Coordinates of C-alpha atoms in Angstrom, one line a residue:
X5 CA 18.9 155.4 7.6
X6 CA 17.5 152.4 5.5
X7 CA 19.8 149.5 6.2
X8 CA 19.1 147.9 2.5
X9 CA 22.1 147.3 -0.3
X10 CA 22.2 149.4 -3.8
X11 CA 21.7 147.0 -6.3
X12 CA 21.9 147.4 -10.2
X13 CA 22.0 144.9 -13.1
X14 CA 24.1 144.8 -16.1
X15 CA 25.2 147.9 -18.0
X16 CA 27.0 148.0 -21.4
X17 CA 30.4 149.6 -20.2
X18 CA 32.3 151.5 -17.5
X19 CA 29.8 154.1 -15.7
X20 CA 30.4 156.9 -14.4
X21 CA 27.7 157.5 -12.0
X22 CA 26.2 160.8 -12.9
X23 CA 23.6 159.2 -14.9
X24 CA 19.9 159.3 -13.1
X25 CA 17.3 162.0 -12.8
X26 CA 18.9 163.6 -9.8
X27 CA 21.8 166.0 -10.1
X28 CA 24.9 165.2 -8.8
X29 CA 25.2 165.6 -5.1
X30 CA 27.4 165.5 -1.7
X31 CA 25.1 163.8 1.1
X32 CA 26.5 164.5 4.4
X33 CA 25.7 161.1 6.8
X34 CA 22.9 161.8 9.2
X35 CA 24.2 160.7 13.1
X36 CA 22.3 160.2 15.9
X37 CA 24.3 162.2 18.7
X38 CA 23.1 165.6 19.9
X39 CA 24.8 168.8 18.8
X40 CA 24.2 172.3 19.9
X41 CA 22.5 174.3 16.5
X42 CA 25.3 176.4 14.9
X43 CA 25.8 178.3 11.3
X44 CA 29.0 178.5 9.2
X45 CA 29.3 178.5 6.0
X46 CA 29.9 175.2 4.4
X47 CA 32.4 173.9 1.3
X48 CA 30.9 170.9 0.0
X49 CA 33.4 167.7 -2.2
X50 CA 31.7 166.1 -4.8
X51 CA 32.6 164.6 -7.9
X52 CA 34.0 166.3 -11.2
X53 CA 31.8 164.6 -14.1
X54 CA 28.6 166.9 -12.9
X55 CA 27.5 169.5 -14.8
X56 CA 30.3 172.2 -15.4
X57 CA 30.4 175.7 -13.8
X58 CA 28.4 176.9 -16.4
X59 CA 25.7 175.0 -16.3
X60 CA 25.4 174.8 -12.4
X61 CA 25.0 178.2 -12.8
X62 CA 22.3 178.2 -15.2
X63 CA 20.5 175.2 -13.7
X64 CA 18.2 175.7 -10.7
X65 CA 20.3 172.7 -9.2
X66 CA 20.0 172.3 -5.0
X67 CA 22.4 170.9 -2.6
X68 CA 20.2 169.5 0.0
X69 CA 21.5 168.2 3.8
X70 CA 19.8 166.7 6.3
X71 CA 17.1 164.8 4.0
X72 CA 16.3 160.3 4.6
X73 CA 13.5 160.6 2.2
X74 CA 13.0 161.9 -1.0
X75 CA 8.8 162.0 -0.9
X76 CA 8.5 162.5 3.2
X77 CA 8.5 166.2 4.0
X78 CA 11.3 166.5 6.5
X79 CA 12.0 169.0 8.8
X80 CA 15.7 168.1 9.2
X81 CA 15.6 169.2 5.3
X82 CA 18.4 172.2 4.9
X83 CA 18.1 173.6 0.7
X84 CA 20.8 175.4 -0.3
X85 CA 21.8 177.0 -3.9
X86 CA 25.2 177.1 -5.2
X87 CA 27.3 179.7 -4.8
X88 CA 30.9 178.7 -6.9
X89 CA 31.6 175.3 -8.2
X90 CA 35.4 174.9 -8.7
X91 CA 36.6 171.3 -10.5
X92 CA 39.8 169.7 -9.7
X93 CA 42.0 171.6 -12.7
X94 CA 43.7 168.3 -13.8
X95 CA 40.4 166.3 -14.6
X96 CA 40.5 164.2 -17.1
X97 CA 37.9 162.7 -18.4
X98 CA 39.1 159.9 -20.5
X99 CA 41.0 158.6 -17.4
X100 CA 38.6 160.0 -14.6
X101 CA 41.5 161.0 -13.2
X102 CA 40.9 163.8 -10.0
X103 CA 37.9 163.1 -10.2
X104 CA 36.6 165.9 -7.6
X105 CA 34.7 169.0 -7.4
X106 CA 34.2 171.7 -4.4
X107 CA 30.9 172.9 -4.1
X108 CA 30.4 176.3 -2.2
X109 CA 26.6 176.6 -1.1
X110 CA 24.9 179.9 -1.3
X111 CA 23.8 180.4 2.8
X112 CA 25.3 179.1 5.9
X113 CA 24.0 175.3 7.3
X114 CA 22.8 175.1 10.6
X115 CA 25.1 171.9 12.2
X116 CA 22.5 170.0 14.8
X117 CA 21.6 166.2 15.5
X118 CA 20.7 165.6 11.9
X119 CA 23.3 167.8 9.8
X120 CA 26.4 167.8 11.6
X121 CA 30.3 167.7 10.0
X122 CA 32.1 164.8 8.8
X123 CA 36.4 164.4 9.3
X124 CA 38.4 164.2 6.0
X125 CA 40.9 161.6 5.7
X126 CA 44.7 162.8 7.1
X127 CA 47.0 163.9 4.1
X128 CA 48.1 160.8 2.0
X129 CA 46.5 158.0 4.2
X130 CA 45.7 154.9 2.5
X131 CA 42.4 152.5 4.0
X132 CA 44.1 149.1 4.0
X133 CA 42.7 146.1 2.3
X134 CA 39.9 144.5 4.4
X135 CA 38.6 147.4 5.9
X136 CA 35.3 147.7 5.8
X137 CA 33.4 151.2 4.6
X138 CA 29.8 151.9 4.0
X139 CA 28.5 153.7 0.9
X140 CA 25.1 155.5 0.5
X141 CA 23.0 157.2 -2.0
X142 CA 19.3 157.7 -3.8
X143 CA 20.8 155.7 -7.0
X144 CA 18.9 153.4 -9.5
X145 CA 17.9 150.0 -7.9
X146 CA 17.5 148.3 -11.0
X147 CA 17.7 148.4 -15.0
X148 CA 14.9 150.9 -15.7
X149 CA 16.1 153.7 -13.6
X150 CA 14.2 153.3 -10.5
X151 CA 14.4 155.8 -8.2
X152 CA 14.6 154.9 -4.2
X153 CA 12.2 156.8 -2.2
X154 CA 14.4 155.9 1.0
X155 CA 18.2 157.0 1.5
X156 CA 20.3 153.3 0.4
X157 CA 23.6 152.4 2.6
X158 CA 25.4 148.9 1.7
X159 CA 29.0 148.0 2.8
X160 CA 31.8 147.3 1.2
X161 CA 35.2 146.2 1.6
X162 CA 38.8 148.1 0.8
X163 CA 40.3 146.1 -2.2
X164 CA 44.2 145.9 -2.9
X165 CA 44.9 148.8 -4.9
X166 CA 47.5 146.4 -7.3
X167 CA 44.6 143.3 -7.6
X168 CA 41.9 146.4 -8.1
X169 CA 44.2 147.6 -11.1
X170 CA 45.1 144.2 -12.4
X171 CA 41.2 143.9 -12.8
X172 CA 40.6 147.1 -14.8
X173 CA 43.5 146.4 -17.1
X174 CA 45.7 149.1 -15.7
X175 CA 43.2 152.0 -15.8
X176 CA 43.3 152.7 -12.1
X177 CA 45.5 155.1 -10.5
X178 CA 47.2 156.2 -7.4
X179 CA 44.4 158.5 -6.4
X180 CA 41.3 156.0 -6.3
X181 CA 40.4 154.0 -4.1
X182 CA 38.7 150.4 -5.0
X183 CA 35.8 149.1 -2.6
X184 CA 33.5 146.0 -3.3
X185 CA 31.0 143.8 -1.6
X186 CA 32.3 140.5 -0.3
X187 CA 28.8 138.9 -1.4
X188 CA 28.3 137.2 -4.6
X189 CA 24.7 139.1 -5.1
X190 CA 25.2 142.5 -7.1
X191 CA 25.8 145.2 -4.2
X192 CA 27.2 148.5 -4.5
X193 CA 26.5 152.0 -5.8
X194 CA 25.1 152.4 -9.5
X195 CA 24.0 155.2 -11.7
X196 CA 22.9 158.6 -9.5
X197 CA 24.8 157.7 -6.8
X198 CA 27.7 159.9 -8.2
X199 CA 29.5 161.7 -5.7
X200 CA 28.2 160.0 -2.7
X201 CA 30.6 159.5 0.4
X202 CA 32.5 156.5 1.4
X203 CA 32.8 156.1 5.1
X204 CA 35.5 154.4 6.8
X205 CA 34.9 154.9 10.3
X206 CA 34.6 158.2 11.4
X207 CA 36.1 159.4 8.1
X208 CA 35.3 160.1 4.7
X209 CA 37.9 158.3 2.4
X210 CA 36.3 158.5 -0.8
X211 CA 33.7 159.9 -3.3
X212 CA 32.3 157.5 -6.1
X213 CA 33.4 157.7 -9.4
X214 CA 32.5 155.0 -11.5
X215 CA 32.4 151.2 -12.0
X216 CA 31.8 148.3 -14.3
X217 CA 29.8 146.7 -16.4
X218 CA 27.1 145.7 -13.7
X219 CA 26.8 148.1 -10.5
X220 CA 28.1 145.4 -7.6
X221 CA 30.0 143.4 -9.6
X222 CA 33.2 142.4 -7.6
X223 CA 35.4 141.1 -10.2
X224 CA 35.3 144.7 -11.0
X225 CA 36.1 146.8 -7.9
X226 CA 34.1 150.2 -7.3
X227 CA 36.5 153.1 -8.2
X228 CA 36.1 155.6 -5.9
X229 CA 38.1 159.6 -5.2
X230 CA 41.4 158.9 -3.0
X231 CA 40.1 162.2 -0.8
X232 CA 43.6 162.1 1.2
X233 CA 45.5 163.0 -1.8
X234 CA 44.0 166.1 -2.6
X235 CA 43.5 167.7 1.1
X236 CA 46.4 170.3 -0.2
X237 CA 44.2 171.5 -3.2
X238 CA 41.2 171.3 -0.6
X239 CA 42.4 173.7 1.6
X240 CA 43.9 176.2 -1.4
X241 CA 40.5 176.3 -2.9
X242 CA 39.1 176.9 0.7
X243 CA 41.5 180.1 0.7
X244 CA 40.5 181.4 -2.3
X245 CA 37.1 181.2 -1.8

């Protein structure tokens, strides 16, 4: 991975971060242990504020695992299509409330050193203020939509869920989570960085949702999915599908 923080500069208003040339995607990390090859069908979480069901369908849009960089060819690269794409039924847009999407890919991944499975959060769980997360994605680096060629990570730090709301005037709720970069330079994720993961540990506790005025900002916390509170729906919508 390129070690290098996402940085952004000012925006007008609250973004939700489905805004670059690249669709909407679910980046699994890529880890460095060994793993015997194996296929299974995969159920991929991403965020809601993609293009709807419809137009996934209609769109030649690709889920793609295993891939650093976006020019290199890479023959960790798995390319999948998209087989059902099933949004959290209580979205709301206004609010970005549940603010998640299942993605069900079209073929089954091969899981080896470079594409391998990453824990959800336990049921309810709540990252406590002060831990620190990392945060990647192929977002805009700057105010003209520039494109990394080079997978970004930067880390962040859990914020107080009460001081995170007192900041955004009320307008976040119990299932987000709000992350931000202890250093005064602008770091964090920005616009096509939607739906990326945010790893505590050996868990993913989040999916990015939107932020403020200016990608980094910390007066303005990074709103991110509360996975743990919808591992219930999770593993309905793994039944049914």
């Amino acid at each position: 991975r390129l070690i290098r923080p996402l940085t952004c500069p000012s925006l007008s208003e609250r973004q939700p971060r489905c805004c670059a040339p690249l669709p909407c995607r679910w980046q699994r990390l890529r880890w460095r242990r060994p793993a015997r090859p194996r296929s299974q069908p995969v159920k991929l979480r991403t965020r809601t504020k993609c293009p709807s069901r419809t137009s996934i369908s209609q769109q030649p849009f690709l889920i793609v695992l295993g891939a650093h960089s976006l020019k290199t060819p890479e023959a960790s690269r798995q390319t999948f299509g998209i087989q059902q794409s099933v949004a959290h039924p209580l979205y709301d847009a206004g609010t970005v409330r549940n603010d998640i999407r299942l993605l069900k890919l079209n073929g089954s991944v091969i899981f080896n050193r470079d594409v391998r499975r990453i824990r959800l959060p336990r049921m309810n769980t709540d990252p406590h203020p002060g831990v620190r997360c990392q945060v990647t994605g192929w977002g805009d680096i700057s105010n003209f939509g520039t494109i990394p060629t080079k997978l970004m990570e930067t880390n962040v730090t859990i914020v107080d869920r009460k001081a995170c709301n007192a900041s955004w005037a009320g307008n976040v709720f119990n299932g987000m989570l709000c992350a931000a970069n202890t250093s005064p330079a602008l770091r964090g994720f920005c616009s096509g960085d939607s739906g990326g993961p945010l790893l505590c540990g050996s868990r993913v506790q989040g999916i990015v949702s939107f932020n403020g005025k200016r990608c980094g900002d910390r007066r303005y916390p990074d709103i991110y999915t509360r996975i743990s509170k919808y591992i219930l729906w999770v593993r309905y919508i793994l039944k049914m599908y």
